[in-house]
Amino acid sequence: MNTQLKIATFNLFNYLEPPNAYYEFEKIYTGQQWAKKQRWVVDYLTDHAPDVIGFQEVFSIDSLKELVSEQGYNYFAVVDTPEVIDDFIYKRPVVAIASKYPIVEIAAVEHDSELASTLGLNSEFTFSRKVLRATVTLPHIGNTDCYVVHFKSKRPMINVDEHNKELAPEQNIIEILKANVAGGWGSTIQRGSEATLLMIQMITRREATQQPMLLMGDFNNELADGVLSHLLTSTLRFAPAFDAKTYLAKYCLNDSWDLFVKSQLSNDEVISDEAITNDVQSDCDSSNSQVKNINITKAAPLRPATHYYGASSSVLDYILLSCEFDASYDDSFFEVSGYNTYDRHLINPEYDRDDLSTDHGVVLITLKLRS
């Protein structure tokens, strides 16, 4: 009897089998490098054994399908293919999903073009990367709509020649500044619009099927930022209070981290440091931590970052869940009992092991069947 499920979101970072190149003609893995990258992915799957995985930055679809199949993932799906230029240079990677449980339906999410127009978007608007919806038959809960996303990055949409010799140095800097300000805002508009139009389609799908929802991926943004915060809308203005309370929870998403913390803090008993270390884990230092054999009052843990840029860090990778996974919801099936961020390759890397891994942490949640 399967009383536990593990869900992961995994940015593979330029997953492309040689002799093909990613983005530029000289960016090609050697055979040895590719084998090492493959082995790193296999090691993660072996050690953590997620049941369902949403992947981002997939170029080599067939290679990934074969790799996960060998690890026991008999179900695999994509809804797009990368763009290839000059026969071997790849750009625009896609998302994918692998599952140990049956995938019974797949689709690329199509946005509401009329709504997009109402929002001021032009008729050419598309998701920067196609959103994958896979309906997976999970134990106890049945058909569940799993969405995998890779929202638009913060990279400015407007490119300029950074070494324009026809301009004076100051004028060159001014042009770069303007491109960064305008192009950065363009990317923000795209990312926020993608999240909004996707959420509308998820609500529409939920109304039609009543199936549980799960959204995972690289959001390229902090979720609390106003650009994406509407993904967690839980209150309504100008709506009848009783009706909102009765129906709203069914159509809203919850951050799995928040559900994990809530489930931990709802238990008021005194616990040990070791229990906290085991529940919420950043894989860098948990094995080296000094576990004290003393009892302490449970406190809210700190959320590990999933991406580092220079001296700054942020959480860009998320798993959002519908109310069927919220222990505070009366009719829920599961609760979030564990939250793991695999990040030792980011903050305590070993070259021989991690130099061809990924620039993101891998987020994995454990769902426990409610008794």
Coordinates of C-alpha atoms in Angstrom, one line a residue, residues 100-320:
K100 CA 6.4 5.9 -12.1
Y101 CA 2.6 6.0 -12.3
P102 CA 0.5 6.0 -15.5
I103 CA 0.2 9.2 -17.5
V104 CA -3.2 9.0 -19.1
E105 CA -3.4 12.3 -20.9
I106 CA -1.0 15.0 -22.1
A107 CA -1.6 18.4 -23.5
A108 CA 0.2 21.7 -24.2
V109 CA -1.7 24.4 -22.3
E110 CA -3.3 26.9 -24.8
H111 CA -4.0 30.4 -23.4
D112 CA -7.2 32.3 -23.8
S113 CA -6.3 34.7 -26.7
E114 CA -9.4 36.9 -26.1
L115 CA -8.4 37.3 -22.5
A116 CA -4.8 38.0 -23.5
S117 CA -6.1 40.8 -25.8
T118 CA -8.1 42.2 -22.9
L119 CA -4.9 42.3 -20.8
G120 CA -3.2 44.4 -23.5
L121 CA -1.1 41.6 -25.0
N122 CA -0.8 41.4 -28.8
S123 CA -2.1 38.6 -31.0
E124 CA 1.4 37.2 -31.3
F125 CA 1.7 36.4 -27.6
T126 CA 2.8 32.8 -26.7
F127 CA 4.3 31.2 -23.7
S128 CA 8.1 31.5 -23.9
R129 CA 8.2 27.7 -23.4
K130 CA 5.1 25.6 -23.9
V131 CA 3.5 24.5 -20.6
L132 CA 3.0 20.8 -20.2
R133 CA -0.1 19.3 -18.6
A134 CA 0.1 15.6 -17.8
T135 CA -2.8 13.8 -16.1
V136 CA -1.1 11.2 -13.8
T137 CA -3.1 8.4 -12.0
L138 CA -1.7 8.6 -8.5
P139 CA -2.4 6.2 -5.7
H140 CA -5.5 6.9 -3.5
I141 CA -6.2 10.2 -5.2
G142 CA -6.6 9.1 -8.8
N143 CA -6.1 11.3 -11.9
T144 CA -4.2 14.4 -11.0
D145 CA -3.3 17.3 -13.4
C146 CA 0.4 17.9 -13.2
Y147 CA 1.7 21.1 -14.9
V148 CA 5.3 21.6 -15.7
V149 CA 6.6 25.2 -16.4
H150 CA 9.7 27.2 -17.1
F151 CA 8.6 30.8 -17.0
K152 CA 10.4 33.6 -18.9
S153 CA 13.8 34.4 -17.4
K154 CA 14.8 37.8 -16.1
R155 CA 17.2 38.3 -19.0
P156 CA 16.3 41.5 -20.8
M157 CA 14.3 41.0 -24.0
I158 CA 16.2 43.9 -25.8
N159 CA 19.7 43.2 -26.9
V160 CA 22.3 45.9 -27.6
D161 CA 25.9 45.7 -28.8
E162 CA 27.8 46.1 -25.5
H163 CA 31.0 47.1 -27.3
N164 CA 29.7 49.5 -29.8
K165 CA 32.8 51.4 -31.0
E166 CA 30.8 54.0 -32.9
L167 CA 29.5 55.4 -29.6
A168 CA 31.4 57.3 -26.9
P169 CA 31.9 55.3 -23.7
E170 CA 29.2 57.3 -21.8
Q171 CA 26.7 57.0 -24.6
N172 CA 27.4 53.3 -24.9
I173 CA 26.6 52.9 -21.2
I174 CA 23.4 54.9 -21.6
E175 CA 22.2 52.7 -24.4
I176 CA 23.0 49.5 -22.4
L177 CA 21.2 51.0 -19.4
K178 CA 18.0 51.8 -21.4
A179 CA 18.0 48.4 -22.9
N180 CA 18.3 46.8 -19.5
V181 CA 15.5 48.9 -18.0
A182 CA 13.1 48.4 -20.9
G183 CA 14.1 44.8 -21.7
G184 CA 14.0 43.7 -18.1
W185 CA 10.5 45.1 -17.8
G186 CA 9.5 43.3 -21.0
S187 CA 10.6 40.0 -19.5
T188 CA 8.7 40.8 -16.4
I189 CA 5.5 41.5 -18.4
Q190 CA 6.0 38.2 -20.2
R191 CA 6.6 36.1 -17.1
G192 CA 3.7 37.6 -15.2
S193 CA 1.4 37.2 -18.2
E194 CA 2.4 33.5 -18.5
A195 CA 1.6 32.9 -14.9
T196 CA -1.7 34.7 -15.1
L197 CA -3.0 33.0 -18.3
L198 CA -1.9 29.6 -17.1
M199 CA -3.7 30.1 -13.8
I200 CA -6.9 31.0 -15.6
Q201 CA -6.6 27.8 -17.7
M202 CA -5.9 25.7 -14.5
I203 CA -9.0 27.1 -12.9
T204 CA -11.1 26.4 -16.0
R205 CA -9.7 22.8 -16.1
R206 CA -10.4 22.3 -12.4
E207 CA -14.0 23.4 -12.8
A208 CA -14.5 21.0 -15.7
T209 CA -12.8 17.9 -14.3
Q210 CA -12.6 18.4 -10.5
Q211 CA -9.2 16.8 -10.6
P212 CA -6.5 17.7 -8.1
M213 CA -3.8 20.1 -9.4
L214 CA 0.0 20.3 -9.1
L215 CA 2.2 23.0 -10.6
M216 CA 5.9 22.6 -10.6
G217 CA 8.9 24.2 -12.3
D218 CA 11.4 26.9 -12.6
F219 CA 9.5 30.2 -12.1
N220 CA 12.5 32.4 -12.6
N221 CA 11.1 34.7 -9.9
E222 CA 10.5 34.7 -6.2
L223 CA 6.9 33.6 -5.7
A224 CA 6.2 36.3 -3.1
D225 CA 7.1 39.0 -5.7
G226 CA 4.0 40.8 -7.0
V227 CA 4.7 39.5 -10.5
L228 CA 3.8 36.0 -9.5
S229 CA 2.0 36.3 -6.2
H230 CA -1.4 35.9 -7.8
L231 CA -0.6 32.2 -8.2
L232 CA -1.4 32.0 -4.5
T233 CA -4.6 34.1 -4.5
S234 CA -6.6 33.0 -1.5
T235 CA -9.0 36.0 -0.9
L236 CA -11.5 37.8 -3.1
R237 CA -12.6 41.4 -3.0
F238 CA -16.3 42.2 -3.5
A239 CA -17.4 38.6 -3.3
P240 CA -20.0 37.1 -0.9
A241 CA -18.0 36.1 2.2
F242 CA -19.8 32.8 2.7
D243 CA -19.6 31.7 -0.9
A244 CA -16.0 32.6 -1.1
K245 CA -15.1 30.6 2.0
T246 CA -17.1 27.6 0.7
Y247 CA -15.7 27.4 -2.8
L248 CA -12.5 29.4 -3.0
A249 CA -10.1 26.8 -1.5
K250 CA -11.0 24.3 -4.3
Y251 CA -9.6 26.6 -7.0
C252 CA -6.6 28.0 -5.2
L253 CA -3.0 26.8 -5.1
N254 CA -0.8 26.4 -2.1
D255 CA 3.0 26.7 -1.9
S256 CA 4.2 23.2 -0.8
W257 CA 6.8 24.9 1.5
D258 CA 4.0 26.8 3.4
L259 CA 2.0 23.5 3.7
F260 CA 5.1 21.8 5.0
V261 CA 5.9 24.5 7.6
K262 CA 2.2 24.6 8.7
S263 CA 2.1 20.8 9.1
Q264 CA 5.3 20.9 11.2
L265 CA 4.2 23.8 13.4
S266 CA 0.7 22.4 13.9
N267 CA 2.3 19.8 16.1
D268 CA 3.1 21.5 19.4
E269 CA 5.0 18.7 21.0
V270 CA 8.7 19.3 21.8
I271 CA 11.1 17.7 19.3
S272 CA 14.8 17.2 18.9
D273 CA 17.2 19.0 16.6
E274 CA 17.6 15.8 14.7
A275 CA 13.9 15.7 13.8
I276 CA 14.1 19.2 12.4
T277 CA 17.2 18.3 10.4
N278 CA 15.4 15.3 8.9
D279 CA 12.2 17.1 8.0
V280 CA 13.6 20.1 6.2
Q281 CA 16.8 19.5 4.5
S282 CA 19.4 21.4 2.5
D283 CA 21.5 18.5 1.2
C284 CA 24.7 20.5 1.6
D285 CA 25.4 20.2 5.3
S286 CA 22.7 18.0 6.8
S287 CA 25.1 15.0 7.0
N288 CA 27.8 17.1 8.7
S289 CA 25.6 19.0 11.2
Q290 CA 26.2 18.4 14.8
V291 CA 22.9 17.0 16.1
K292 CA 22.3 17.9 19.7
N293 CA 20.5 15.5 22.0
I294 CA 18.4 18.2 23.6
N295 CA 14.8 19.0 23.3
I296 CA 13.7 22.4 21.8
T297 CA 10.5 24.1 20.9
K298 CA 9.7 23.7 17.2
A299 CA 10.3 26.9 15.3
A300 CA 9.7 27.7 11.6
P301 CA 12.6 26.6 9.5
L302 CA 14.4 28.7 7.0
R303 CA 13.7 28.0 3.3
P304 CA 16.8 27.0 1.4
A305 CA 17.6 28.9 -1.8
T306 CA 17.5 27.1 -5.1
H307 CA 19.7 29.5 -7.1
Y308 CA 22.7 31.6 -6.5
Y309 CA 23.9 34.6 -8.5
G310 CA 27.0 36.3 -7.3
A311 CA 26.5 37.1 -3.6
S312 CA 22.7 36.9 -3.8
S313 CA 20.5 33.8 -3.5
S314 CA 16.8 33.2 -4.3
V315 CA 14.1 30.6 -4.5
L316 CA 13.2 30.1 -8.1
D317 CA 11.9 26.5 -8.2
Y318 CA 8.5 25.7 -6.7
I319 CA 5.9 23.0 -6.3
L320 CA 2.3 24.3 -5.8

